[in-house]
CSV table of C-alpha atoms in Angstrom, one decimal:
chain,number,residue,atom,x,y,z
A,1,MET,CA,-54.8,-23.8,159.4
A,2,PRO,CA,-55.9,-27.0,157.8
A,3,VAL,CA,-53.1,-29.3,156.8
A,4,LEU,CA,-54.9,-31.2,154.0
A,5,SER,CA,-56.9,-29.3,151.4
A,6,LYS,CA,-60.2,-30.3,149.9
A,7,ASN,CA,-58.4,-31.0,146.7
A,8,ARG,CA,-56.8,-34.5,146.9
A,9,ALA,CA,-55.0,-34.2,143.6
A,10,SER,CA,-53.3,-31.0,144.5
A,11,ASP,CA,-52.3,-32.6,147.9
A,12,LEU,CA,-50.7,-35.7,146.1
A,13,ARG,CA,-48.9,-33.4,143.7
A,14,LEU,CA,-47.4,-31.5,146.6
A,15,CYS,CA,-46.3,-34.7,148.2
A,16,PHE,CA,-44.7,-35.8,144.9
A,17,GLU,CA,-43.0,-32.6,144.7
A,18,ALA,CA,-41.6,-33.0,148.2
A,19,ILE,CA,-40.3,-36.5,147.5
A,20,VAL,CA,-38.7,-35.4,144.2
A,21,ALA,CA,-36.9,-32.3,145.9
A,22,THR,CA,-35.7,-34.5,148.9
A,23,LEU,CA,-34.5,-37.5,146.7
A,24,PRO,CA,-31.0,-36.0,145.6
A,25,LEU,CA,-30.2,-35.3,149.3
A,26,ALA,CA,-31.5,-38.7,150.4
A,27,ILE,CA,-29.4,-40.6,147.8
A,28,ALA,CA,-26.4,-38.5,148.8
A,29,VAL,CA,-26.5,-39.8,152.4
A,30,ILE,CA,-27.0,-43.5,151.4
A,31,PRO,CA,-23.3,-44.2,151.9
A,32,TRP,CA,-23.5,-42.7,155.3
A,33,GLY,CA,-26.4,-44.8,156.3
A,34,ILE,CA,-24.8,-48.0,155.1
A,35,LEU,CA,-21.6,-47.0,157.1
A,36,THR,CA,-23.9,-46.4,160.2
A,37,GLY,CA,-25.4,-49.7,160.0
A,38,ALA,CA,-22.0,-51.6,159.3
A,39,LEU,CA,-20.1,-49.6,161.9
A,40,GLY,CA,-22.9,-50.5,164.5
A,41,LEU,CA,-22.3,-54.2,163.9
A,42,GLU,CA,-18.6,-53.9,163.8
A,43,ILE,CA,-18.3,-52.2,167.3
A,44,GLY,CA,-20.6,-54.9,168.9
A,45,LEU,CA,-24.2,-53.7,168.5
A,46,SER,CA,-26.8,-56.2,167.6
A,47,ALA,CA,-28.7,-55.8,164.4
A,48,TRP,CA,-31.6,-54.5,166.3
A,49,GLN,CA,-29.6,-52.1,168.3
A,50,ALA,CA,-27.9,-50.7,164.9
A,51,GLN,CA,-31.4,-50.3,163.3
A,52,ALA,CA,-33.0,-48.8,166.4
A,53,MET,CA,-30.4,-46.1,166.3
A,54,SER,CA,-31.5,-45.0,162.9
A,55,LEU,CA,-35.1,-45.5,163.7
A,56,PHE,CA,-35.2,-43.6,166.9
A,57,VAL,CA,-32.3,-41.1,166.9
A,58,PHE,CA,-32.4,-40.5,163.2
A,59,ALA,CA,-29.5,-38.0,163.1
A,60,GLY,CA,-26.6,-39.1,160.8
A,61,ALA,CA,-23.7,-37.1,162.1
A,62,ALA,CA,-24.5,-37.6,165.8
A,63,GLN,CA,-24.9,-41.4,165.2
A,64,ILE,CA,-21.6,-41.8,163.4
A,65,SER,CA,-19.9,-39.8,166.1
A,66,ALA,CA,-21.7,-41.7,168.9
A,67,LEU,CA,-20.6,-45.1,167.2
A,68,SER,CA,-16.9,-44.0,167.3
A,69,LEU,CA,-17.3,-42.8,170.9
A,70,MET,CA,-18.7,-46.1,172.0
A,71,ALA,CA,-16.1,-48.0,170.1
A,72,GLY,CA,-13.5,-46.0,172.3
A,73,GLY,CA,-15.5,-46.9,175.4
A,74,ALA,CA,-16.5,-43.3,176.2
A,75,SER,CA,-18.9,-42.4,179.1
A,76,LEU,CA,-22.5,-41.8,178.7
A,77,GLN,CA,-21.9,-38.1,179.6
A,78,SER,CA,-19.5,-37.7,176.8
A,79,LEU,CA,-21.8,-39.7,174.5
A,80,PHE,CA,-24.8,-37.4,175.3
A,81,GLY,CA,-22.8,-34.3,175.4
A,82,SER,CA,-21.5,-34.9,171.8
A,83,THR,CA,-25.0,-35.8,170.6
A,84,PHE,CA,-26.3,-32.4,172.1
A,85,VAL,CA,-23.7,-30.4,170.5
A,86,ILE,CA,-24.0,-32.0,167.2
A,87,SER,CA,-27.8,-31.8,167.1
A,88,SER,CA,-28.0,-28.3,168.6
A,89,ARG,CA,-28.5,-26.8,165.2
A,90,HIS,CA,-32.0,-28.4,165.4
A,91,LEU,CA,-32.9,-25.9,168.0
A,92,LEU,CA,-32.5,-23.2,165.4
A,93,TYR,CA,-34.7,-25.1,162.9
A,94,SER,CA,-37.2,-25.6,165.7
A,95,ILE,CA,-37.4,-21.8,166.5
A,96,VAL,CA,-37.6,-21.0,162.7
A,97,PHE,CA,-40.5,-23.5,162.3
A,98,ARG,CA,-42.3,-22.6,165.4
A,99,GLN,CA,-44.5,-19.8,164.0
A,100,ARG,CA,-45.3,-22.1,161.0
A,101,VAL,CA,-46.4,-25.2,163.0
A,102,ILE,CA,-47.7,-23.9,166.4
A,103,GLU,CA,-51.4,-23.9,165.3
A,104,LEU,CA,-51.3,-27.5,164.1
A,105,PRO,CA,-52.6,-30.3,166.1
A,106,ILE,CA,-50.1,-32.0,168.4
A,107,ALA,CA,-49.8,-35.1,166.3
A,108,TRP,CA,-48.8,-33.1,163.3
A,109,ARG,CA,-46.3,-31.2,165.3
A,110,ALA,CA,-44.7,-34.3,166.6
A,111,ALA,CA,-44.7,-36.0,163.2
A,112,ILE,CA,-42.9,-32.9,161.8
A,113,GLY,CA,-40.6,-32.4,164.7
A,114,PHE,CA,-39.5,-36.0,164.6
A,115,VAL,CA,-38.2,-35.8,161.0
A,116,LEU,CA,-36.8,-32.2,161.3
A,117,THR,CA,-33.4,-32.8,159.5
A,118,ASP,CA,-31.0,-30.4,157.8
A,119,GLU,CA,-32.4,-31.9,154.5
A,120,MET,CA,-36.0,-31.4,155.4
A,121,PHE,CA,-35.4,-28.0,156.7
A,122,ALA,CA,-33.6,-27.1,153.5
A,123,VAL,CA,-36.2,-28.5,151.2
A,124,SER,CA,-39.1,-27.1,153.1
A,125,GLU,CA,-37.6,-23.5,153.6
A,126,ALA,CA,-36.7,-23.4,149.9
A,127,LYS,CA,-40.5,-24.2,149.0
A,128,THR,CA,-41.6,-21.6,151.6
A,129,ARG,CA,-39.5,-18.9,149.9
A,130,GLN,CA,-40.8,-20.0,146.6
A,131,THR,CA,-44.4,-20.1,147.1
A,132,GLY,CA,-44.6,-17.5,150.0
A,133,HIS,CA,-46.3,-19.8,152.5
A,134,PHE,CA,-45.3,-22.9,154.5
A,135,SER,CA,-46.8,-26.2,153.6
A,136,ALA,CA,-47.0,-28.8,156.7
A,137,LEU,CA,-47.9,-31.6,154.2
A,138,TYR,CA,-44.8,-30.8,152.0
A,139,ALA,CA,-42.4,-30.6,155.0
A,140,LEU,CA,-43.9,-33.9,156.3
A,141,CYS,CA,-43.4,-35.8,153.0
A,142,SER,CA,-40.0,-34.5,152.6
A,143,GLY,CA,-39.0,-35.6,156.3
A,144,TRP,CA,-40.5,-39.0,156.0
A,145,THR,CA,-39.0,-39.6,152.7
A,146,PHE,CA,-35.6,-39.0,154.1
A,147,TYR,CA,-36.4,-41.1,157.1
A,148,VAL,CA,-37.3,-44.1,155.1
A,149,ILE,CA,-34.3,-44.0,153.0
A,150,TRP,CA,-31.9,-43.3,155.9
A,151,ASN,CA,-33.4,-46.5,157.5
A,152,LEU,CA,-33.2,-48.5,154.5
A,153,ALA,CA,-29.7,-47.7,154.0
A,154,THR,CA,-28.9,-48.5,157.6
A,155,TRP,CA,-30.6,-51.9,157.1
A,156,ALA,CA,-28.5,-52.4,153.9
A,157,GLY,CA,-25.4,-51.7,156.0
A,158,ILE,CA,-26.4,-54.2,158.6
A,159,VAL,CA,-27.0,-56.9,156.1
A,160,ILE,CA,-24.1,-56.4,153.6
A,161,GLY,CA,-21.8,-55.0,156.2
A,162,ASP,CA,-19.0,-52.7,154.8
A,163,SER,CA,-18.1,-55.0,151.8
A,164,ILE,CA,-18.7,-52.1,149.6
A,165,GLN,CA,-16.3,-49.7,151.1
A,166,ASP,CA,-15.7,-47.7,147.9
A,167,LEU,CA,-19.2,-46.2,148.4
A,168,GLU,CA,-17.7,-43.2,150.2
A,169,SER,CA,-15.4,-42.4,147.3
A,170,LEU,CA,-18.3,-42.4,144.7
A,171,GLY,CA,-18.8,-38.7,145.2
A,172,LEU,CA,-22.4,-39.0,146.2
A,173,ASP,CA,-21.7,-36.1,148.7
A,174,PHE,CA,-21.5,-33.8,145.7
A,175,ALA,CA,-25.2,-33.8,145.5
A,176,ILE,CA,-25.5,-32.2,149.0
A,177,ALA,CA,-23.2,-29.3,147.8
A,178,ALA,CA,-25.1,-29.1,144.6
A,179,THR,CA,-28.5,-29.0,146.3
A,180,PHE,CA,-27.7,-26.7,149.0
A,181,ILE,CA,-26.1,-24.2,146.6
A,182,ALA,CA,-29.1,-24.5,144.4
A,183,MET,CA,-31.3,-23.6,147.4
A,184,THR,CA,-29.3,-20.6,148.6
A,185,PHE,CA,-27.4,-18.9,145.8
A,186,ASN,CA,-30.7,-17.8,144.0
A,187,GLU,CA,-30.8,-14.9,146.6
A,188,LEU,CA,-27.1,-14.1,146.3
A,189,ARG,CA,-27.9,-10.8,144.8
A,190,ARG,CA,-29.2,-9.6,148.2
A,191,PHE,CA,-26.0,-8.3,149.7
A,192,PRO,CA,-26.8,-9.4,153.5
A,193,VAL,CA,-27.5,-13.0,152.1
A,194,ALA,CA,-24.3,-12.9,150.2
A,195,ALA,CA,-22.3,-11.8,153.1
A,196,THR,CA,-24.0,-14.5,155.3
A,197,ILE,CA,-23.0,-17.3,152.8
A,198,VAL,CA,-19.4,-16.1,152.6
A,199,ALA,CA,-18.9,-15.7,156.4
A,200,SER,CA,-20.6,-18.8,157.5
A,201,GLY,CA,-18.7,-20.9,154.7
A,202,LEU,CA,-15.4,-19.4,155.6
A,203,VAL,CA,-15.7,-19.8,159.2
A,204,ALA,CA,-17.0,-23.4,158.8
A,205,VAL,CA,-14.0,-24.4,156.7
A,206,LEU,CA,-11.6,-22.7,159.1
A,207,ILE,CA,-12.8,-24.0,162.4
A,208,LYS,CA,-14.1,-27.6,161.4
A,209,PRO,CA,-10.6,-29.2,162.4
A,210,LEU,CA,-10.8,-27.4,165.7
A,211,PHE,CA,-14.5,-28.1,166.6
A,212,PRO,CA,-15.5,-31.2,164.8
A,213,ASP,CA,-18.8,-31.5,166.7
A,214,GLY,CA,-19.8,-27.8,166.9
A,215,TYR,CA,-18.5,-26.3,163.7
A,216,ILE,CA,-21.8,-26.1,161.9
A,217,ILE,CA,-23.7,-24.2,164.5
A,218,ILE,CA,-20.9,-21.9,165.3
A,219,ALA,CA,-20.2,-21.0,161.9
A,220,ALA,CA,-24.2,-20.7,161.1
A,221,VAL,CA,-24.6,-18.3,164.2
A,222,ILE,CA,-21.7,-16.1,163.0
A,223,GLY,CA,-23.0,-16.1,159.5
A,224,MET,CA,-26.6,-15.0,160.7
A,225,CYS,CA,-25.2,-12.3,162.8
A,226,VAL,CA,-23.2,-10.9,159.7
A,227,GLY,CA,-26.6,-10.9,157.7
A,228,PHE,CA,-28.5,-9.5,160.5
A,229,PHE,CA,-26.2,-6.5,161.0
A,230,LEU,CA,-25.9,-5.7,157.4
A,231,SER,CA,-29.7,-5.9,156.8
A,232,ASP,CA,-32.2,-3.4,158.2
A,233,ASP,CA,-35.8,-3.6,159.4
A,234,ASP,CA,-37.0,-2.1,156.2
A,235,ASP,CA,-35.6,-4.8,154.0
A,236,LYS,CA,-39.0,-5.3,152.1
A,237,SER,CA,-37.6,-8.6,150.4
A,238,PHE,CA,-37.8,-10.4,153.8
A,239,ASN,CA,-41.4,-9.6,154.6
A,240,ALA,CA,-42.5,-11.0,151.4
A,241,SER,CA,-41.5,-14.5,152.5
A,242,GLU,CA,-44.0,-14.3,155.3
A,243,GLY,CA,-47.0,-14.6,153.0
A,244,THR,CA,-47.5,-11.2,151.4
A,245,LYS,CA,-45.9,-12.2,148.0
B,1,MET,CA,-28.3,-52.6,178.3
B,2,ILE,CA,-25.9,-49.7,178.3
B,3,ILE,CA,-26.3,-49.6,174.7
B,4,TRP,CA,-30.0,-49.5,174.8
B,5,LEU,CA,-29.6,-46.8,177.4
B,6,SER,CA,-27.4,-44.9,175.0
B,7,ILE,CA,-29.7,-45.1,172.2
B,8,LEU,CA,-32.6,-44.1,174.3
B,9,GLY,CA,-30.9,-41.0,175.7
B,10,MET,CA,-29.7,-40.0,172.2
B,11,ALA,CA,-33.2,-40.3,171.0
B,12,ILE,CA,-34.6,-38.0,173.7
B,13,ILE,CA,-31.8,-35.5,173.1
B,14,THR,CA,-32.3,-35.2,169.4
B,15,PHE,CA,-36.0,-35.1,169.7
B,16,VAL,CA,-36.0,-32.4,172.4
B,17,ASN,CA,-33.6,-30.3,170.3
B,18,ARG,CA,-36.2,-30.7,167.3
B,19,TYR,CA,-39.4,-30.3,169.2
B,20,LEU,CA,-38.6,-27.8,171.9
B,21,PHE,CA,-40.0,-24.8,170.3
B,22,PHE,CA,-43.1,-26.7,169.0
B,23,ILE,CA,-44.5,-26.8,172.5
B,24,GLU,CA,-47.5,-24.8,172.9
B,25,GLY,CA,-47.3,-23.9,176.5
B,26,PHE,CA,-43.9,-22.6,176.0
B,27,ARG,CA,-44.6,-18.8,175.8
B,28,PHE,CA,-42.2,-17.5,173.1
B,29,LYS,CA,-42.9,-15.1,170.6
B,30,PRO,CA,-39.9,-14.0,168.4
B,31,SER,CA,-39.4,-10.4,168.2
B,32,ALA,CA,-39.1,-8.6,164.7
B,33,GLN,CA,-35.3,-8.4,165.3
B,34,LEU,CA,-35.2,-12.2,166.1
B,35,THR,CA,-37.3,-12.9,163.1
B,36,ARG,CA,-35.0,-11.0,160.9
B,37,PHE,CA,-31.9,-12.8,162.5
B,38,LEU,CA,-33.6,-16.2,161.9
B,39,GLU,CA,-34.4,-15.4,158.1
B,40,PHE,CA,-30.6,-16.0,157.6
B,41,SER,CA,-30.6,-19.4,159.2
B,42,SER,CA,-31.0,-21.6,156.1
B,43,PHE,CA,-28.5,-19.6,154.1
B,44,ALA,CA,-25.9,-19.9,157.0
B,45,ILE,CA,-26.5,-23.4,158.0
B,46,LEU,CA,-26.6,-25.0,154.6
B,47,THR,CA,-23.4,-23.1,153.6
B,48,ALA,CA,-21.7,-24.3,156.7
B,49,ILE,CA,-22.6,-27.9,155.8
B,50,TRP,CA,-21.5,-27.9,152.0
B,51,ALA,CA,-18.5,-25.6,152.1
B,52,PRO,CA,-16.3,-28.1,154.1
B,53,ILE,CA,-17.2,-30.8,151.6
B,54,ILE,CA,-15.3,-28.8,149.0
B,55,PHE,CA,-12.6,-27.1,151.0
B,56,VAL,CA,-10.6,-28.4,153.9
B,57,VAL,CA,-8.0,-26.7,156.1
B,58,ASP,CA,-5.1,-28.6,157.7
B,59,TYR,CA,-3.4,-27.0,160.7
B,60,GLY,CA,-0.8,-29.7,160.9
B,61,ASN,CA,-0.3,-31.8,164.0
B,62,GLY,CA,1.2,-29.0,166.1
B,63,THR,CA,4.7,-30.4,166.1
B,64,GLN,CA,6.1,-27.9,163.6
B,65,GLY,CA,4.5,-24.7,165.0
B,66,PHE,CA,1.6,-23.0,163.2
B,67,GLU,CA,0.8,-24.5,159.9
B,68,PHE,CA,-2.1,-23.5,157.6
B,69,ASN,CA,-2.7,-25.6,154.5
B,70,LEU,CA,-5.9,-25.1,152.4
B,71,GLU,CA,-6.9,-28.3,150.5
B,72,HIS,CA,-9.7,-28.7,148.0
B,73,ALA,CA,-11.7,-31.5,146.7
B,74,GLY,CA,-10.7,-32.7,143.1
B,75,LEU,CA,-11.3,-30.7,139.9
B,76,ASP,CA,-14.6,-32.6,139.4
B,77,TYR,CA,-16.1,-31.1,142.5
B,78,LEU,CA,-14.6,-27.6,141.8
B,79,VAL,CA,-16.0,-27.4,138.2
B,80,ALA,CA,-19.4,-28.9,138.9
B,81,THR,CA,-19.9,-26.8,142.1
B,82,THR,CA,-19.0,-23.6,140.2
B,83,ALA,CA,-21.5,-24.7,137.4
B,84,ALA,CA,-24.2,-25.2,140.0
B,85,ALA,CA,-23.4,-21.8,141.4
B,86,LEU,CA,-23.5,-20.1,138.1
B,87,MET,CA,-26.8,-21.8,136.9
B,88,THR,CA,-28.4,-20.8,140.2
B,89,VAL,CA,-27.4,-17.2,140.0
B,90,LEU,CA,-28.7,-17.1,136.5
B,91,GLY,CA,-32.1,-18.1,137.6
B,92,VAL,CA,-32.2,-21.8,136.5
B,93,ARG,CA,-34.8,-23.9,138.6
B,94,SER,CA,-33.0,-25.6,141.5
B,95,ILE,CA,-34.2,-29.2,140.6
B,96,ILE,CA,-32.5,-28.7,137.0
B,97,VAL,CA,-29.4,-27.2,138.6
B,98,VAL,CA,-29.1,-30.3,140.9
B,99,VAL,CA,-29.6,-32.8,137.9
B,100,LEU,CA,-27.3,-30.9,135.4
B,101,SER,CA,-24.5,-30.3,137.9
B,102,THR,CA,-24.6,-33.7,139.3
B,103,GLY,CA,-24.6,-35.1,135.9
B,104,LEU,CA,-21.6,-32.9,134.9
B,105,PHE,CA,-19.9,-34.1,138.0
B,106,PHE,CA,-20.1,-37.7,137.2
B,107,CYS,CA,-19.1,-37.1,133.6
B,108,LEU,CA,-16.0,-35.2,134.7
B,109,ARG,CA,-15.2,-38.1,137.3
B,110,TRP,CA,-15.5,-40.5,134.6
B,111,PHE,CA,-13.3,-38.8,132.1
B,112,LEU,CA,-10.7,-37.1,134.3
């Protein structure tokens, strides 16, 4: 499975498409990146430490939660426990991606794994469903686009601090909702998919106040079970996404 | 020092969660059933992320027994989300849906 094709122009176009598809999501998290940088300094991290967190941990929700735990003087165990629960949904992405990347050289697998975020998973899976096959180059470009913007936003937060607090009320998070709807509702006509969406959305809203760390993974697994039990092995539409389209 | 240790630990945890199933030596072949289960993952996770942006449930602070209040984001969110959903179901390309609905969202925000 070669990653780059012989055709450089088509590779470049693929990269460009990945960047364009990722941009709305990347822009939407800029306020959170700024918050992460500013909050880091506020609770006593050095500029390098605040930036290092985005450079090496690169997980928005886990970072923000960790910073508030650190501010409260939490133990390392509770810090790591919360990080694990929040980022456990990446295990699911990892399983889904396994059959797509396992043949790649280790450097490519590491480079893709390191930037495997919600946003990259969403963008890449949408592309795979659309074209019928997975593109490692597309996933990589999407993931690293997101990485660069997240780190620039963190850096901005470190430099300018929280002097622009109104950023969160700008409504940039709408772009997340719009993009994720655009990536999932196109298959709403398939009953098991519709049921999955309703179940996981409903559960997420209902349990978020009870499990602020784990609500995404809990709701997702429940939604996936609903879809699984309502579909059957003969569902041809699913096999199409594995390359026979 | 403790901060660097925290950052290192978190970096290891998040990377392991992402890379675990990319390990070659890790013998793991998803069965047909597991594959079918995983086909629903993107629909389930993405919905679990965006739905709470629009709808929030408040169970109160526990002092007055069981409370249940469903709150929702402003009209700008509701209308633009509905528009995005409708356009998508009608088969509009996803990048166009994102651009149009986000444009509509900020127009509504401006005028409301």
